[in-house]
Amino acid sequence: MCGIIGAVAESAIKPVLAGLGKLEYRGYDSSGISVLSNNEIQTIKAQGQLNNLKQRLSMQDIDGDCCIGHTRWATHGRASVTNAHPHQCGQVSVVHNGIIENYLPIKQQLIQWGHHFHSSTDSEVVPHLINHYLSQQMTQEEAIEKTIAQLKGSYALGILINGVNSNLYAIKQDSPLVISQGNNGAYMASDAMALGSDSEKIYYPKDNELIKLNSNEIKFCNKSLNKKIHFINNSNASELVSKGEHSSYMEKEIFEQVDLLNRLASDQQANKYSTIDFKALNKITIIACGTSFYAASVAKFWFEKYANISVEIDIASEYRYRSPIIMKNELAIFVSQSGETADTLAALRYAKDKNAQTLALVNVANSTIAREASFTFEIFAGPEIGVASTKAFSCQLAIFHKLCIEAATQRAFIKSAEIKQLTLNFKQCSILVEKVLQHSTQMQALAVNLSKYANALFLGRGILTPIAHEGALKLKEISYIHAEAYAAGELKHGPIALLDEKMPVLVIAPKNELTDKLLSNIQEVKARKAPLFIIGDASIKEHIDLQEDQFFELPAIPESILPIISVIPMQLLALYCAKALGKNVDQPRNLAKSVTVE
Ligand code: F6R
């Protein structure tokens, strides 16, 4: 959460503001910058979205050649200008992403030493502590190192110090950070796509490497690190970030799924998945959070049905607190779009400590989870900016489907003709997603109807139960309509008590072996006068009378790829409901894209 950026360049505010725009997915409760201008640090902050900061800056005539910036997702202290970063103490200004767990005793000590605090944040102790050590005649590097040695928790810090020599420093512990050497400047940021557009060479610092950036060089300055920084080429992630012709990133990302699934289906490098010895496994555990957890839940059905491997699924924030038993021939798979989710990372480290074989499925190739797992496969969704995950979900499913075909092949549990059929089915994904998207206007009518209600229940059966959960999560995230999902058979065991004219029920009802059972569940809903919404096969309409704005027709879909196709109307539904209610679909309240705190 929170995005940090720093630049040493001519007119440094410009690349910092451009970078903050690309980091806003990490939080948008407030933003701020500190710039070194005429040998003075000037700090400007604003509550709310970045545009508010830009407006404030447009009224002032400042610039400089060293600047740090921050976009905040509030943890300690409410969203306000006072709590916005950067935090400054004397000639030290700091932007921070992460949590300083022991900030209270440090703050108390600093207050005793005569320091005054303005914010309720944990971060403000950092510039105060550095300032304290500078006042004891330490060098800038010594003051930072002494401060860092006292901090507990996770952090990525951008530190601007004004002095005889003014410098920008970067350092991290368990939080994402990347440094770049550009043609026109030197940069640091939480995410490579926010770096200056001239950044050809990048470097991902390791924990506690203190790096100094100035106009001449970028170098390590820990006393113990007597080596040069080894930069790697930047694939220029920043160019991939634009809305194109769409009104929101989320809409663009939903429509991008046609091409992405087509590309994944024609990727011939299936042999990379054979590095996993599925034959030797007797159990798989899949660990993830949120949407990635629902992808894991679908994968469980596939691995068990087609490869006969027992699969356990776990929510990452729970995994390491329940004494999981890790078996000898077990593979622990960690699914994370960002590759930085704190709970998933902690679960990965726990599993590694217990000697589990680990595999990461990530969208961000150089992320911490990708770097730390024994095996890593990318999902190739490209940068996902909309906070509510869409294309990353379908790409996670696509890679799981491919892995499952590999597992089925190695374990020969199903016949080779069936395996061939699975591959052929997968190749149809792109065309079927396109078919669904061609009827998006039909979903708009349904969404406008559903958006009148304050609550909704989502029902699915079998492999579509996780899709019902994912649909409910999408809806509540961006429209703020309260939505819960159930396996349809569970309805009569409790939730049915909620049904009346004000509780709409949305059912995913494709044509498959469970359709008849689902029809009985639908009748139970109808009998309680709950408004019905169905995303399903055309044949459903022969049994139930539905208006245009209550039904979205699914094309005929092969069983194995049902989840990949059925989630698309769910994404559209959430998008159009949120739009009908006038919500900001890309930046829903209280959320952030990369959840780097536990
Ligand atoms: C929902 C959503 C979240 C994430 C979750 C895990 O739309 O995006 O539920 O799926 O925070 O994030 P990653 O996949 O980055 O670990």
XYZ file of C-alpha atoms and ligand atoms in Angstrom:
614
model
C 0.000 0.000 0.000
C 1.182 3.587 -0.362
C 3.409 4.489 -3.282
C 6.721 6.262 -2.947
C 8.828 7.903 -5.594
C 11.930 10.066 -5.800
C 13.775 11.796 -8.623
C 17.074 13.580 -9.046
C 16.635 15.344 -12.374
C 16.120 18.765 -13.865
C 12.581 19.917 -12.944
C 12.218 16.883 -10.712
C 8.586 17.603 -9.780
C 7.453 16.579 -13.256
C 8.651 12.930 -13.204
C 7.533 12.661 -9.561
C 3.965 13.754 -10.392
C 3.904 11.497 -13.466
C 5.086 8.599 -11.294
C 2.555 9.353 -8.562
C -0.185 9.106 -11.211
C 0.997 5.573 -11.933
C 1.267 4.725 -8.245
C -2.211 5.910 -7.317
C -3.428 2.311 -7.547
C -1.475 1.769 -4.294
C -3.563 4.306 -2.363
C -5.299 7.611 -2.890
C -6.177 8.899 0.582
C -3.700 11.767 0.177
C -0.576 12.708 -1.724
C 2.362 15.014 -1.271
C 5.828 16.003 -2.403
C 8.978 17.520 -0.941
C 11.238 19.347 -3.332
C 14.659 20.819 -2.816
C 14.327 24.344 -4.125
C 16.845 27.171 -3.520
C 18.618 25.166 -0.796
C 15.370 24.669 1.068
C 13.012 21.715 1.356
C 9.462 22.710 0.444
C 6.669 20.272 1.235
C 3.222 20.445 -0.334
C 0.437 17.981 0.471
C -3.251 17.480 -0.226
C -5.975 15.155 1.004
C -7.696 12.831 -1.471
C -6.728 12.113 -5.026
C -3.599 13.301 -6.783
C -5.532 15.935 -8.736
C -5.974 17.873 -5.492
C -2.193 18.016 -5.055
C -1.716 19.013 -8.696
C -4.196 21.824 -8.205
C -2.295 23.108 -5.169
C 0.991 22.923 -7.059
C -0.437 24.796 -10.037
C -0.917 27.793 -7.748
C 2.784 27.901 -6.784
C 5.910 28.506 -8.727
C 8.351 25.951 -7.359
C 10.598 23.322 -8.815
C 13.974 21.832 -8.055
C 16.345 19.070 -9.044
C 15.581 16.665 -6.206
C 12.064 15.625 -5.251
C 10.260 12.870 -3.341
C 6.557 12.048 -3.544
C 3.994 9.845 -1.872
C 0.483 8.575 -2.421
C -1.105 7.190 0.740
C -3.324 4.324 1.812
C -4.010 5.210 5.443
C -2.914 2.754 8.145
C -1.911 4.844 11.174
C -4.010 7.993 11.362
C -6.998 8.996 9.244
C -6.785 10.413 5.736
C -5.863 14.086 6.248
C -3.318 16.661 5.125
C -1.487 16.407 8.457
C -1.087 12.669 8.108
C -0.098 12.917 4.434
C 3.546 12.272 3.522
C 6.262 13.496 3.127
C 6.985 14.016 6.823
C 9.655 16.565 7.537
C 11.856 17.366 10.495
C 14.333 20.180 9.976
C 16.335 19.451 6.866
C 15.131 15.856 6.548
C 12.021 14.830 4.629
C 10.794 11.250 4.296
C 8.270 9.220 2.300
C 7.441 5.777 3.662
C 5.560 2.700 2.498
C 4.996 -0.026 5.102
C 4.552 -0.062 8.854
C 7.015 0.866 11.610
C 5.796 -1.534 14.292
C 7.796 -0.042 17.168
C 7.090 3.614 16.389
C 5.414 4.321 19.758
C 8.464 3.784 22.029
C 10.642 5.635 19.494
C 8.156 8.517 19.457
C 8.074 8.667 23.269
C 11.872 8.779 23.390
C 11.993 11.556 20.775
C 9.360 13.566 22.664
C 11.551 13.293 25.758
C 14.416 14.646 23.664
C 12.239 17.658 22.819
C 10.799 16.702 19.429
C 7.278 17.810 18.475
C 5.096 15.624 16.301
C 2.320 16.782 14.009
C 0.762 13.593 12.638
C -0.651 10.356 14.058
C 1.429 8.303 11.644
C 4.068 5.731 12.446
C 6.231 7.201 9.652
C 6.915 10.591 11.228
C 9.423 9.086 13.676
C 11.838 8.403 10.812
C 12.769 12.009 9.839
C 12.857 12.946 13.545
C 15.257 10.145 14.396
C 17.535 10.916 11.444
C 17.460 14.574 12.418
C 18.360 13.681 15.993
C 21.445 11.746 14.895
C 22.474 14.467 12.421
C 22.410 16.917 15.311
C 24.961 14.660 17.041
C 27.414 15.368 14.213
C 26.903 12.062 12.432
C 27.215 11.980 8.640
C 23.993 11.590 6.624
C 24.747 7.904 5.986
C 25.566 7.207 9.642
C 22.397 8.956 10.800
C 20.267 6.891 8.431
C 21.973 3.606 9.301
C 21.638 4.287 13.030
C 17.927 5.075 12.511
C 17.286 1.978 10.414
C 18.908 -0.216 13.038
C 16.189 0.895 15.460
C 13.171 0.287 13.211
C 11.063 -2.869 13.401
C 8.516 -3.686 10.702
C 8.422 -3.239 6.960
C 9.437 -0.160 5.083
C 10.565 1.342 1.831
C 11.859 4.832 2.440
C 12.783 7.770 0.281
C 14.868 10.206 2.347
C 15.700 13.714 1.203
C 18.404 15.494 3.223
C 19.348 19.103 2.669
C 22.839 20.066 3.778
C 26.234 21.121 2.506
C 25.705 18.138 0.208
C 22.059 17.443 -0.517
C 21.143 13.879 -1.297
C 18.313 11.486 -1.922
C 18.578 8.091 -0.200
C 16.543 4.917 -0.636
C 16.361 1.875 1.587
C 13.914 -0.975 2.149
C 13.017 -3.869 4.419
C 10.274 -6.273 3.232
C 8.624 -3.659 0.999
C 8.932 -3.198 -2.746
C 11.481 -0.710 -4.067
C 13.207 -0.199 -7.394
C 15.938 2.242 -8.439
C 16.720 3.387 -11.948
C 19.409 5.152 -13.841
C 17.808 7.157 -16.631
C 19.271 9.272 -19.411
C 18.034 12.425 -17.717
C 18.071 11.504 -14.066
C 18.102 8.974 -11.265
C 14.865 7.613 -9.779
C 13.463 5.395 -7.045
C 9.890 4.092 -6.738
C 7.648 1.401 -5.279
C 6.956 0.037 -8.752
C 9.020 -0.014 -11.959
C 6.193 1.428 -14.014
C 6.323 4.677 -12.012
C 9.997 5.351 -12.760
C 11.028 8.184 -15.085
C 10.239 7.275 -18.693
C 13.960 7.510 -19.562
C 14.816 4.678 -17.154
C 16.747 2.150 -19.184
C 18.515 0.422 -16.328
C 16.879 -0.650 -13.097
C 17.923 -2.289 -9.862
C 15.822 -3.998 -7.168
C 17.600 -3.288 -3.850
C 17.915 -6.030 -1.280
C 16.787 -5.455 2.304
C 18.842 -2.821 4.120
C 21.024 -1.792 1.187
C 21.332 1.978 1.597
C 21.483 3.644 -1.787
C 22.416 7.253 -2.493
C 21.105 8.929 -5.622
C 22.509 12.215 -6.847
C 23.086 13.876 -10.181
C 26.452 12.169 -10.687
C 25.928 8.635 -9.517
C 23.831 6.010 -7.778
C 25.782 3.980 -5.269
C 25.603 1.778 -2.219
C 26.711 3.587 0.874
C 26.559 0.973 3.646
C 30.068 0.690 5.019
C 29.932 -3.071 4.520
C 28.931 -2.882 0.829
C 32.010 -2.268 -1.183
C 30.590 -3.152 -4.588
C 28.977 -1.628 -7.646
C 25.241 -1.767 -8.293
C 24.415 -4.365 -10.911
C 21.639 -2.827 -13.031
C 19.382 -4.854 -15.326
C 17.538 -3.715 -18.452
C 14.091 -2.231 -17.911
C 11.317 -3.656 -20.079
C 9.639 -0.246 -19.936
C 6.572 -1.202 -17.999
C 5.412 2.431 -17.917
C 4.419 2.407 -21.595
C 1.844 -0.304 -21.003
C -0.163 1.895 -18.678
C -2.929 3.759 -20.493
C -6.742 3.610 -20.644
C -6.830 3.619 -24.435
C -10.350 4.323 -25.722
C -12.000 3.136 -22.503
C -13.567 5.246 -19.784
C -11.759 3.396 -16.992
C -8.786 1.091 -16.533
C -11.131 -1.585 -15.246
C -13.219 -1.501 -18.418
C -10.079 -1.618 -20.559
C -8.735 -4.538 -18.540
C -11.998 -6.495 -18.877
C -11.961 -6.077 -22.655
C -8.233 -6.917 -22.868
C -9.002 -10.470 -21.759
C -9.853 -11.550 -25.318
C -6.289 -10.867 -26.512
C -4.630 -12.086 -23.344
C -6.392 -15.441 -23.419
C -5.644 -15.787 -27.107
C -1.961 -15.132 -26.444
C -1.855 -17.586 -23.539
C -3.534 -20.265 -25.656
C -0.973 -19.897 -28.436
C 2.010 -19.804 -26.053
C 3.927 -22.895 -27.107
C 6.253 -22.906 -24.128
C 4.190 -25.471 -22.266
C 7.387 -27.389 -21.499
C 8.287 -24.816 -18.831
C 5.515 -26.315 -16.687
C 7.147 -29.747 -16.920
C 9.838 -28.514 -14.500
C 7.307 -29.440 -11.819
C 7.307 -33.158 -11.118
C 3.562 -33.675 -10.614
C 3.985 -37.453 -10.621
C 5.961 -37.301 -7.417
C 3.344 -35.200 -5.603
C 0.766 -36.529 -3.218
C -0.666 -33.166 -2.238
C -0.879 -29.579 -3.428
C -1.691 -26.647 -1.149
C -2.659 -23.374 -2.784
C -2.386 -20.197 -0.727
C -3.626 -16.732 -1.683
C -5.829 -13.771 -0.725
C -9.016 -12.269 -2.173
C -9.527 -12.747 -5.881
C -6.353 -14.821 -6.143
C -7.849 -17.148 -3.513
C -10.919 -17.665 -5.711
C -8.602 -18.582 -8.603
C -7.012 -21.122 -6.247
C -10.482 -22.456 -5.370
C -11.226 -23.111 -9.064
C -7.824 -24.763 -9.516
C -8.684 -27.229 -6.725
C -11.590 -28.568 -8.826
C -9.366 -28.920 -11.905
C -6.408 -30.650 -10.216
C -8.643 -33.085 -8.367
C -10.845 -33.903 -11.344
C -8.279 -34.158 -14.150
C -5.021 -35.039 -12.356
C -6.276 -36.862 -9.271
C -4.140 -34.822 -6.870
C -5.544 -33.892 -3.500
C -5.624 -30.096 -3.137
C -6.016 -27.999 -0.020
C -6.684 -24.287 -0.352
C -5.816 -21.711 2.264
C -6.348 -18.025 2.847
C -2.835 -16.622 3.246
C -3.626 -14.567 6.353
C -4.751 -17.745 8.140
C -2.258 -20.296 6.801
C 0.693 -19.844 9.110
C -1.449 -19.418 12.205
C -3.111 -22.829 12.010
C -0.070 -25.143 12.245
C -0.479 -26.603 8.744
C 1.003 -30.045 8.198
C 3.445 -29.946 5.307
C 4.003 -33.355 3.773
C 7.143 -34.681 2.117
C 5.820 -34.743 -1.422
C 3.759 -31.615 -1.235
C 3.852 -28.586 -3.500
C 2.808 -25.259 -1.971
C 1.566 -22.826 -4.637
C 1.353 -19.092 -3.841
C -0.886 -17.013 -6.089
C -0.494 -13.250 -6.138
C -1.112 -10.744 -8.907
C 1.158 -8.138 -7.327
C 3.639 -10.633 -5.903
C 3.915 -8.333 -2.875
C 0.882 -9.207 -0.715
C 2.271 -9.277 2.828
C 0.193 -12.246 4.026
C 0.988 -14.366 0.986
C 4.679 -13.509 1.295
C 4.689 -14.400 4.993
C 2.931 -17.705 4.195
C 5.554 -18.439 1.518
C 8.359 -17.804 4.004
C 6.638 -20.035 6.546
C 6.339 -22.877 4.011
C 9.974 -22.447 2.953
C 11.057 -22.622 6.591
C 9.275 -25.972 6.810
C 11.151 -27.133 3.681
C 8.122 -27.187 1.397
C 8.659 -27.092 -2.346
C 7.203 -23.731 -3.385
C 5.792 -22.371 -6.627
C 4.677 -18.768 -7.197
C 2.110 -17.658 -9.790
C 2.557 -13.915 -10.187
C 1.850 -11.114 -12.592
C 4.855 -9.014 -11.587
C 7.956 -10.870 -12.663
C 10.437 -9.232 -10.315
C 8.186 -9.109 -7.282
C 9.326 -10.361 -3.896
C 7.143 -13.490 -4.008
C 8.489 -14.287 -7.499
C 12.056 -13.909 -6.283
C 11.652 -15.985 -3.142
C 9.743 -19.053 -4.385
C 11.623 -22.140 -5.612
C 9.718 -21.988 -8.949
C 7.900 -19.013 -10.467
C 5.492 -18.849 -13.378
C 4.194 -15.548 -14.696
C 0.543 -15.123 -15.632
C 1.333 -12.481 -18.315
C -1.688 -10.238 -17.696
C 0.361 -7.032 -18.119
C 0.076 -4.161 -15.613
C -3.344 -4.183 -13.927
C -4.228 -0.676 -12.746
C -7.921 -0.970 -11.845
C -7.915 -1.785 -8.157
C -10.527 -4.516 -8.610
C -8.744 -7.413 -10.244
C -10.216 -8.678 -13.540
C -7.730 -9.693 -16.214
C -5.269 -10.991 -13.630
C -7.982 -13.398 -12.404
C -8.678 -14.887 -15.834
C -4.927 -15.151 -16.524
C -4.404 -16.890 -13.155
C -7.135 -19.343 -14.171
C -5.540 -19.783 -17.595
C -2.151 -20.676 -16.109
C -3.778 -23.023 -13.586
C -5.612 -24.701 -16.480
C -2.293 -25.168 -18.300
C -0.629 -26.514 -15.155
C -3.489 -28.903 -14.711
C -3.109 -30.212 -18.269
C 0.591 -30.766 -17.507
C -0.293 -32.560 -14.266
C -2.932 -34.693 -16.007
C -0.414 -35.613 -18.724
C 2.319 -36.567 -16.266
C 0.010 -38.571 -14.019
C -1.956 -40.155 -16.892
C -5.095 -40.192 -14.767
C -7.342 -39.333 -17.710
C -7.023 -40.644 -21.272
C -4.829 -38.762 -23.738
C -7.910 -37.987 -25.878
C -9.454 -36.197 -22.880
C -6.244 -34.250 -22.318
C -6.310 -33.221 -25.983
C -9.895 -32.097 -25.527
C -8.908 -29.950 -22.526
C -6.312 -28.197 -24.696
C -8.869 -27.654 -27.470
C -11.376 -26.276 -24.959
C -8.791 -23.856 -23.647
C -8.158 -22.558 -27.157
C -11.846 -21.523 -27.327
C -11.570 -19.191 -24.315
C -10.704 -16.091 -26.279
C -13.568 -16.481 -28.784
C -16.099 -17.220 -26.051
C -14.983 -14.240 -23.944
C -15.351 -12.071 -27.039
C -18.903 -13.416 -27.543
C -19.820 -12.506 -23.970
C -18.330 -9.026 -24.312
C -20.248 -8.411 -27.542
C -23.423 -8.506 -25.443
C -22.201 -6.102 -22.806
C -25.146 -3.720 -23.386
C -27.499 -6.474 -22.213
C -25.520 -6.537 -18.971
C -25.893 -2.780 -18.615
C -29.685 -3.134 -18.392
C -29.372 -5.899 -15.805
C -26.855 -3.862 -13.797
C -29.065 -0.768 -13.726
C -31.882 -2.952 -12.357
C -29.661 -4.609 -9.718
C -28.094 -1.295 -8.664
C -31.435 -0.259 -7.092
C -30.916 -2.753 -4.273
C -28.700 -2.381 -1.216
C -27.914 -6.112 -0.900
C -27.551 -9.152 -3.124
C -26.976 -12.893 -2.810
C -24.916 -14.702 -5.455
C -25.385 -18.429 -6.024
C -23.332 -20.938 -7.991
C -22.722 -24.669 -7.883
C -19.613 -26.839 -8.174
C -16.716 -25.166 -9.951
C -18.820 -22.013 -10.314
C -19.200 -21.493 -6.569
C -15.839 -19.665 -6.456
C -17.048 -17.595 -9.428
C -20.143 -16.592 -7.432
C -17.786 -15.500 -4.629
C -15.605 -13.575 -7.060
C -18.700 -11.883 -8.557
C -19.935 -10.842 -5.099
C -16.473 -9.544 -4.173
C -16.257 -7.465 -7.376
C -19.718 -5.998 -6.802
C -19.118 -4.963 -3.203
C -15.633 -3.615 -3.927
C -16.616 -1.072 -6.526
C -20.371 -0.437 -6.151
C -20.508 -0.786 -2.318
C -23.641 -2.938 -2.686
C -23.450 -5.559 0.041
C -23.133 -8.930 -1.670
C -22.493 -12.442 -0.349
C -22.073 -15.703 -2.210
C -23.099 -19.273 -1.422
C -22.963 -22.686 -2.990
C -26.608 -22.838 -4.132
C -27.289 -25.998 -2.104
C -26.473 -24.083 1.074
C -29.322 -21.644 0.563
C -31.863 -23.640 2.530
C -29.437 -24.134 5.411
C -29.702 -20.537 6.543
C -29.413 -17.720 3.997
C -32.929 -18.401 2.684
C -34.162 -16.572 5.797
C -32.941 -13.351 4.182
C -35.091 -13.669 1.084
C -37.890 -11.186 0.413
C -38.721 -8.566 -2.246
C -35.683 -6.505 -1.207
C -33.067 -9.232 -1.465
C -32.154 -9.944 -5.086
C -30.539 -13.283 -5.887
C -28.153 -13.676 -8.809
C -27.593 -17.210 -10.047
C -24.910 -18.466 -12.450
C -26.678 -21.200 -14.351
C -24.826 -22.512 -17.405
C -25.816 -25.758 -19.081
C -24.077 -28.601 -17.288
C -24.725 -31.656 -15.136
C -25.857 -29.458 -12.222
C -28.431 -27.377 -14.163
C -31.433 -29.412 -12.946
C -30.346 -29.137 -9.318
C -29.838 -25.427 -9.778
C -33.334 -25.058 -11.242
C -34.754 -26.381 -7.940
C -32.691 -23.792 -6.042
C -34.015 -21.083 -8.370
C -37.611 -22.155 -7.691
C -36.941 -21.876 -3.954
C -35.838 -18.279 -4.517
C -38.866 -17.477 -6.673
C -41.238 -18.881 -4.087
C -39.878 -16.334 -1.552
C -40.540 -13.420 -3.982
C -36.870 -12.452 -4.122
C -35.999 -10.608 -7.359
C -34.138 -13.071 -9.592
C -31.175 -12.348 -11.840
C -29.687 -15.108 -13.947
C -26.482 -15.364 -15.907
C -27.091 -18.592 -17.704
C -27.868 -20.831 -20.609
C -30.771 -19.890 -22.943
C -32.645 -23.069 -21.916
C -33.197 -21.643 -18.395
C -35.767 -19.273 -19.857
C -37.938 -22.243 -20.838
C -38.390 -22.973 -17.150
C -38.490 -19.530 -15.602
C -40.190 -16.353 -16.706
C -37.582 -13.570 -16.779
C -37.572 -9.979 -18.055
C -34.814 -8.635 -20.352
C -33.115 -6.859 -17.477
C -33.023 -10.005 -15.344
C -31.205 -12.353 -17.697
C -27.799 -12.460 -19.362
C -27.331 -15.282 -21.822
C -24.165 -17.357 -21.738
C -23.020 -19.077 -24.920
C -22.520 -22.869 -24.909
C -19.302 -23.388 -22.935
C -17.206 -26.558 -22.553
C -17.288 -27.711 -18.926
C -13.545 -27.342 -18.235
C -13.427 -23.625 -19.129
C -16.778 -22.638 -17.559
C -15.145 -20.560 -14.785
C -12.944 -18.590 -17.201
C -15.940 -17.550 -19.307
C -18.580 -17.167 -16.580
C -16.553 -14.659 -14.609
C -16.657 -12.130 -17.480
C -20.367 -11.219 -17.053
C -19.706 -10.925 -13.297
C -16.979 -8.368 -13.963
C -19.245 -6.450 -16.353
C -22.063 -6.519 -13.811
C -19.895 -4.953 -11.107
C -18.517 -2.373 -13.537
C -21.922 -1.261 -14.789
C -23.538 -1.266 -11.322
C -20.745 0.960 -10.022
C -21.069 3.242 -13.050
C -24.858 3.414 -12.637
C -24.279 4.511 -9.039
C -21.674 7.101 -10.097
C -18.757 5.434 -8.283
C -15.082 5.677 -9.181
C -14.551 2.166 -10.528
C -10.753 2.315 -10.708
C -10.198 3.679 -7.230
C -12.807 2.288 -4.847
C -12.774 3.686 -1.338
C -10.553 2.158 1.364
C -8.827 -0.227 -1.057
C -5.345 -0.437 -2.518
C -3.980 -2.635 -5.227
C -0.950 -3.988 -3.494
C -1.622 -4.988 0.112
C 1.852 -4.858 1.608
C 0.717 -4.752 5.238
C -0.640 -7.685 7.234
C -10.002 -7.930 -5.529
C -8.561 -7.922 -5.411
C -7.971 -8.436 -4.143
C -6.629 -9.141 -4.426
C -5.957 -9.511 -3.101
C -4.675 -10.279 -3.326
O -10.435 -7.362 -6.722
O -7.871 -7.490 -6.288
O -8.844 -9.265 -3.461
O -6.866 -10.278 -5.189
O -5.678 -8.345 -2.385
O -3.782 -9.560 -4.105
P -2.603 -10.260 -4.874
O -3.184 -11.129 -5.926
O -1.800 -9.131 -5.453
O -1.833 -11.044 -3.866
